[in-house]
Amino acid sequence: MERTSGAPLTQGDAATDRDADEVSLSVVVPTYNEEDHVEACLESVFRACASTDAVGTYEVILVDSNSTDATVELAADYPVTVLQIPDEDLCTPAAGRYVGTHHADGDALLFVDGDMEVAADWLPEAVAHLREEDVAAVDGHLDEVPENATLVERESVRGVALYDADALAAVGGFDPYLESLEDVQLGLELNAAGYRLLRVPTVSARHPGSDVITETLRRWRNGYSRGNGQAIRRSLSSPQLVAKHVYRMRFRLVIGGWLGLGVLSLATGVGVLPWLLGSALGFRKIASERDGVVDAAGYVLYKLTLLVGLVLGLLERPTSPEQFPLERVERVREAGVHQGIPSDLQF
């Protein structure tokens, strides 16, 4: 599919034809204030795409959610298309994926978070599996591969993931209005449509770590905790999807139920001591499975914020993805397709 430079973004821009020998690839990189990571991210993308014969031509599309740092300026120095969502009320990680999908021309789409670095040896393996029957998406492991890991089917893929463009179009792709869990929601919808999602026993990307408390506060501040409730609210027409969401969050629901029991005990004066003892034993078990008391406290805090976010998200009325105003997306830079590493790129 050819695109006229500067043409407005419209629905249905994803290409649908697949070459039997190699894949045409669109790499979508959503960013928000990633000036510390975006250069390493983009360079890893170019290395990965140029290192395998499985990729014929490829394009790199960075979609920025109105960053306030130098992310866009740094990205514009690379031969990538840079799009920016200028309105705060439209900026979510899911929106970046949605916008990138509707600008992409590839018959496969690789989504790479702006703070990740793609592992080059994962991509050819992912492309090979994506060609298998009924496979809609492939991911790998972040940072390291667990011992005895094997190729497995998953209900969703995450982080750095390769999708078939036709499969995305078949289920409508990412929901741009979800604050988080957009990959989980999409995965469940793909499964329900009869597609398979695979995780290969290979590192797909490197991801900078952060302590659980800092990450919890960041996610709460950015509104990501509401994604749980938003996803369930969107899935109400499908009891199967709702049941899968509830199963995924069973531990935080147990914590919420236990806290509710504690409030009831304090209010009635009945069973307070057993509740306190049970709480202490439960926390001790969590601490033994985490990296000490501080990490365990952060983990419980994280689950509690998700529980509060669940309630808040359930109260929000879903907005149809088709209502997302693609025409408001700004083109900062337009780039074409590549084969190999562009000659003007030095690293």
XYZ file of C-alpha atoms in Angstrom:
347
model
C 0.000 0.000 0.000
C 1.418 3.398 -0.951
C 0.908 6.421 1.249
C 1.052 10.022 0.146
C 3.336 11.970 2.457
C 1.339 14.281 4.665
C -2.002 12.499 4.072
C -4.347 12.511 7.085
C -4.531 9.462 9.285
C -7.641 7.403 8.597
C -9.155 4.114 9.743
C -8.035 0.945 7.977
C -4.524 1.976 6.926
C -3.008 -1.409 7.863
C -1.810 -3.430 4.880
C -3.327 -6.855 4.290
C -1.027 -8.705 1.869
C 1.648 -11.102 3.136
C 4.717 -12.108 1.126
C 5.453 -15.815 1.335
C 9.204 -15.401 1.788
C 9.644 -12.308 3.915
C 7.563 -9.944 5.968
C 7.034 -6.238 5.470
C 7.245 -4.827 8.956
C 5.900 -1.725 10.660
C 7.536 -0.964 13.997
C 5.402 1.173 16.316
C 7.147 2.853 19.262
C 4.824 4.596 21.751
C 6.625 7.126 23.958
C 6.024 9.525 26.802
C 8.989 11.410 28.318
C 11.550 8.821 27.241
C 14.507 11.102 26.486
C 16.776 8.840 28.559
C 15.883 5.725 26.568
C 14.524 6.619 23.125
C 17.849 6.684 21.281
C 18.912 3.259 22.529
C 15.427 1.981 21.768
C 15.422 3.189 18.162
C 18.949 1.970 17.509
C 18.015 -1.479 18.789
C 15.017 -1.471 16.440
C 17.163 -0.696 13.398
C 19.712 -3.353 14.355
C 17.019 -5.978 14.862
C 15.206 -5.218 11.608
C 18.424 -5.216 9.595
C 19.809 -8.398 11.153
C 17.328 -10.898 9.760
C 16.418 -12.030 6.250
C 12.885 -12.643 7.524
C 12.239 -8.882 7.284
C 12.101 -7.435 3.787
C 11.213 -3.771 4.079
C 10.356 -2.017 7.318
C 9.219 1.336 8.621
C 9.601 2.797 12.090
C 6.771 4.901 13.500
C 7.208 6.685 16.823
C 3.968 7.930 18.398
C 4.529 10.376 21.222
C 1.958 11.204 23.890
C 2.722 14.918 24.238
C 6.074 14.519 25.990
C 7.378 17.497 27.926
C 11.030 16.488 27.602
C 13.305 16.085 24.550
C 11.861 12.751 23.365
C 10.455 14.093 20.103
C 13.527 16.179 19.272
C 15.832 13.198 19.797
C 13.613 10.854 17.798
C 13.410 13.318 14.897
C 17.170 12.917 14.369
C 16.523 9.332 13.234
C 14.982 8.171 9.923
C 11.630 7.434 11.577
C 8.150 8.806 11.170
C 7.286 10.847 14.271
C 3.661 11.449 15.188
C 2.484 13.322 18.253
C -0.815 13.186 20.113
C -1.119 16.810 21.265
C -4.056 16.533 23.659
C -3.543 15.360 27.239
C -7.014 13.822 27.391
C -6.126 11.500 24.489
C -2.685 10.416 25.704
C -2.468 6.797 26.813
C -0.038 4.002 25.885
C -2.969 2.354 24.111
C -3.574 5.505 22.070
C 0.012 5.365 20.820
C -0.514 1.796 19.669
C -3.849 2.654 18.089
C -2.469 5.627 16.156
C 0.572 3.649 15.049
C -1.607 0.793 13.825
C -3.643 3.115 11.623
C -0.539 4.669 10.120
C 1.234 1.349 9.504
C 1.580 -0.232 6.069
C 3.294 -3.482 7.086
C 1.642 -6.889 7.044
C 3.187 -7.442 10.488
C 3.385 -4.901 13.299
C 6.077 -4.854 15.956
C 5.214 -2.829 19.062
C 8.162 -1.648 21.151
C 7.752 0.448 24.298
C 9.972 3.514 24.191
C 12.032 2.455 27.208
C 12.892 -0.998 25.837
C 15.701 -2.328 23.653
C 14.812 -5.085 21.190
C 16.910 -8.260 21.221
C 17.927 -8.854 17.598
C 17.984 -12.668 17.796
C 14.337 -12.805 18.929
C 12.843 -11.162 15.842
C 13.510 -13.889 13.216
C 12.124 -16.514 15.578
C 9.036 -14.395 16.166
C 8.485 -13.869 12.433
C 8.770 -17.607 11.797
C 6.112 -18.398 14.408
C 3.841 -15.604 13.186
C 3.596 -17.452 9.854
C 2.061 -20.482 11.574
C -1.627 -21.174 11.177
C -3.973 -19.076 13.346
C -1.094 -17.294 15.140
C -1.953 -13.637 15.732
C 0.933 -12.506 17.947
C 4.308 -13.557 19.346
C 6.368 -12.208 22.229
C 9.300 -13.387 24.342
C 10.709 -12.865 27.818
C 11.885 -9.548 29.201
C 15.507 -9.337 30.429
C 16.023 -13.065 31.049
C 14.535 -16.442 30.191
C 13.255 -18.478 33.144
C 14.830 -21.872 33.679
C 13.185 -24.648 31.652
C 11.137 -22.164 29.616
C 9.539 -23.564 26.457
C 7.345 -22.327 23.632
C 3.903 -21.753 25.174
C 0.528 -20.365 24.176
C -0.601 -17.286 26.083
C -3.835 -15.380 26.499
C -1.992 -12.119 25.865
C 1.436 -10.820 24.892
C 3.250 -7.820 26.340
C 5.975 -5.195 25.999
C 7.766 -6.025 22.761
C 5.350 -8.076 20.656
C 4.870 -8.934 16.983
C 1.300 -8.970 15.613
C -0.273 -10.022 12.346
C -1.951 -6.968 10.773
C -4.923 -8.967 9.477
C -5.615 -10.403 12.940
C -5.493 -6.924 14.496
C -7.937 -5.625 11.906
C -10.253 -8.591 12.478
C -10.833 -7.704 16.158
C -10.470 -3.935 15.905
C -6.971 -3.626 17.345
C -6.046 -1.775 20.533
C -8.633 0.256 22.427
C -7.113 3.769 22.621
C -9.245 4.718 25.605
C -7.945 2.045 27.976
C -5.532 3.553 30.493
C -3.740 0.192 30.770
C -4.220 -3.524 30.056
C -4.727 -2.730 26.379
C -2.474 -5.677 25.490
C -4.379 -8.018 27.811
C -7.756 -6.902 26.451
C -6.563 -7.334 22.872
C -5.111 -10.750 23.641
C -8.352 -11.990 25.174
C -10.301 -10.714 22.175
C -7.904 -12.449 19.776
C -8.243 -15.698 21.728
C -12.021 -15.409 21.664
C -11.837 -14.968 17.878
C -9.930 -18.254 17.539
C -6.376 -16.955 17.208
C -3.299 -18.258 19.034
C -0.707 -16.104 20.832
C 2.761 -17.507 21.489
C 5.644 -16.776 23.845
C 9.009 -18.056 22.647
C 11.747 -19.066 25.123
C 13.991 -16.182 24.030
C 14.663 -12.720 25.444
C 12.689 -10.268 23.325
C 13.864 -7.054 24.964
C 15.757 -5.401 27.774
C 13.755 -3.214 30.107
C 15.067 -0.817 32.770
C 13.897 -1.857 36.214
C 12.376 0.259 38.963
C 11.399 -0.497 42.529
C 7.815 -1.540 43.091
C 6.846 1.497 45.190
C 8.140 4.011 42.629
C 6.422 2.112 39.826
C 3.161 1.935 41.786
C 3.130 5.689 42.372
C 3.959 6.356 38.721
C 1.144 4.134 37.511
C -1.333 5.717 39.898
C -0.264 9.233 38.929
C -0.692 8.418 35.217
C -4.085 6.799 35.743
C -2.976 3.320 34.683
C -4.663 1.646 37.658
C -8.091 2.379 36.200
C -7.414 0.106 33.250
C -8.595 -2.988 35.123
C -12.099 -1.641 35.635
C -12.208 -0.080 32.172
C -11.360 -3.423 30.560
C -14.064 -5.254 32.503
C -16.621 -2.541 31.677
C -15.736 -2.846 27.987
C -16.114 -6.658 28.180
C -19.539 -6.778 29.849
C -21.158 -8.138 26.694
C -18.932 -11.231 26.934
C -19.189 -13.237 30.192
C -16.168 -15.256 29.026
C -13.937 -12.181 28.839
C -15.230 -10.843 32.162
C -14.497 -14.186 33.841
C -10.938 -14.157 32.493
C -10.351 -10.615 33.739
C -11.685 -11.520 37.192
C -9.478 -14.604 37.324
C -6.415 -12.517 36.459
C -7.088 -10.160 39.364
C -8.123 -12.821 41.873
C -5.286 -12.031 44.290
C -6.125 -8.345 44.572
C -9.797 -9.263 45.053
C -8.772 -11.562 47.902
C -6.830 -8.683 49.471
C -9.849 -6.414 49.079
C -12.142 -8.975 50.639
C -9.739 -9.485 53.531
C -9.547 -5.729 54.159
C -13.320 -5.542 54.071
C -13.464 -8.313 56.646
C -11.030 -6.335 58.801
C -13.177 -3.213 58.633
C -16.198 -5.296 59.629
C -14.272 -6.835 62.541
C -13.177 -3.434 63.803
C -16.687 -2.051 63.489
C -18.275 -4.952 65.392
C -15.412 -5.844 67.707
C -15.722 -9.486 66.625
C -12.716 -11.431 65.381
C -10.228 -8.557 65.447
C -7.373 -10.618 66.913
C -7.726 -13.517 64.436
C -7.864 -10.991 61.597
C -4.678 -9.258 62.792
C -2.942 -12.615 63.204
C -4.033 -13.723 59.758
C -2.821 -10.448 58.273
C 0.592 -10.836 59.906
C 0.960 -14.409 58.666
C -0.159 -13.454 55.172
C 2.282 -10.561 54.988
C 5.085 -12.793 56.262
C 4.398 -15.250 53.453
C 4.395 -12.467 50.849
C 7.680 -11.114 52.228
C 9.247 -14.577 52.011
C 8.341 -14.758 48.329
C 9.385 -11.192 47.547
C 12.654 -9.318 48.094
C 12.148 -8.534 51.776
C 9.679 -6.507 53.837
C 9.930 -3.252 51.860
C 9.345 -5.006 48.559
C 6.416 -6.925 50.072
C 4.874 -3.693 51.378
C 5.229 -2.140 47.936
C 3.647 -5.193 46.367
C 0.614 -5.010 48.669
C 0.357 -1.256 48.018
C 0.443 -1.968 44.288
C -2.416 -4.467 44.584
C -4.438 -2.041 46.684
C -4.062 0.786 44.165
C -5.185 -1.613 41.446
C -8.205 -2.484 43.560
C -9.150 1.185 43.969
C -8.460 1.753 40.277
C -10.698 -1.205 39.461
C -13.648 0.500 41.144
C -12.922 3.845 39.483
C -12.556 2.221 36.081
C -15.818 0.314 36.444
C -17.622 3.628 36.954
C -16.407 5.006 33.599
C -18.614 4.643 30.544
C -16.608 3.134 27.639
C -15.936 5.251 24.557
C -15.940 3.549 21.177
C -12.425 3.352 19.655
C -13.874 4.610 16.366
C -14.482 7.963 18.057
C -10.766 8.565 18.570
C -9.925 11.736 16.574
C -7.073 10.561 14.372
C -7.210 13.859 12.493
C -5.860 15.647 15.581
C -2.606 13.690 15.493
C 0.305 15.883 14.376
C 3.016 14.752 11.962
C 6.380 15.943 13.219
C 8.458 13.994 10.725
C 7.696 11.653 7.821
C 10.048 8.854 6.825
C 9.820 6.082 4.265
C 10.540 2.377 4.354
C 13.974 0.832 4.803
C 15.872 -2.271 3.813
C 18.908 -2.734 6.010
C 20.281 0.071 8.168
C 19.824 3.484 6.495
C 23.081 4.940 5.173
C 22.579 8.185 7.109
C 22.284 6.374 10.437
C 25.520 6.119 12.413
C 25.817 4.222 15.698
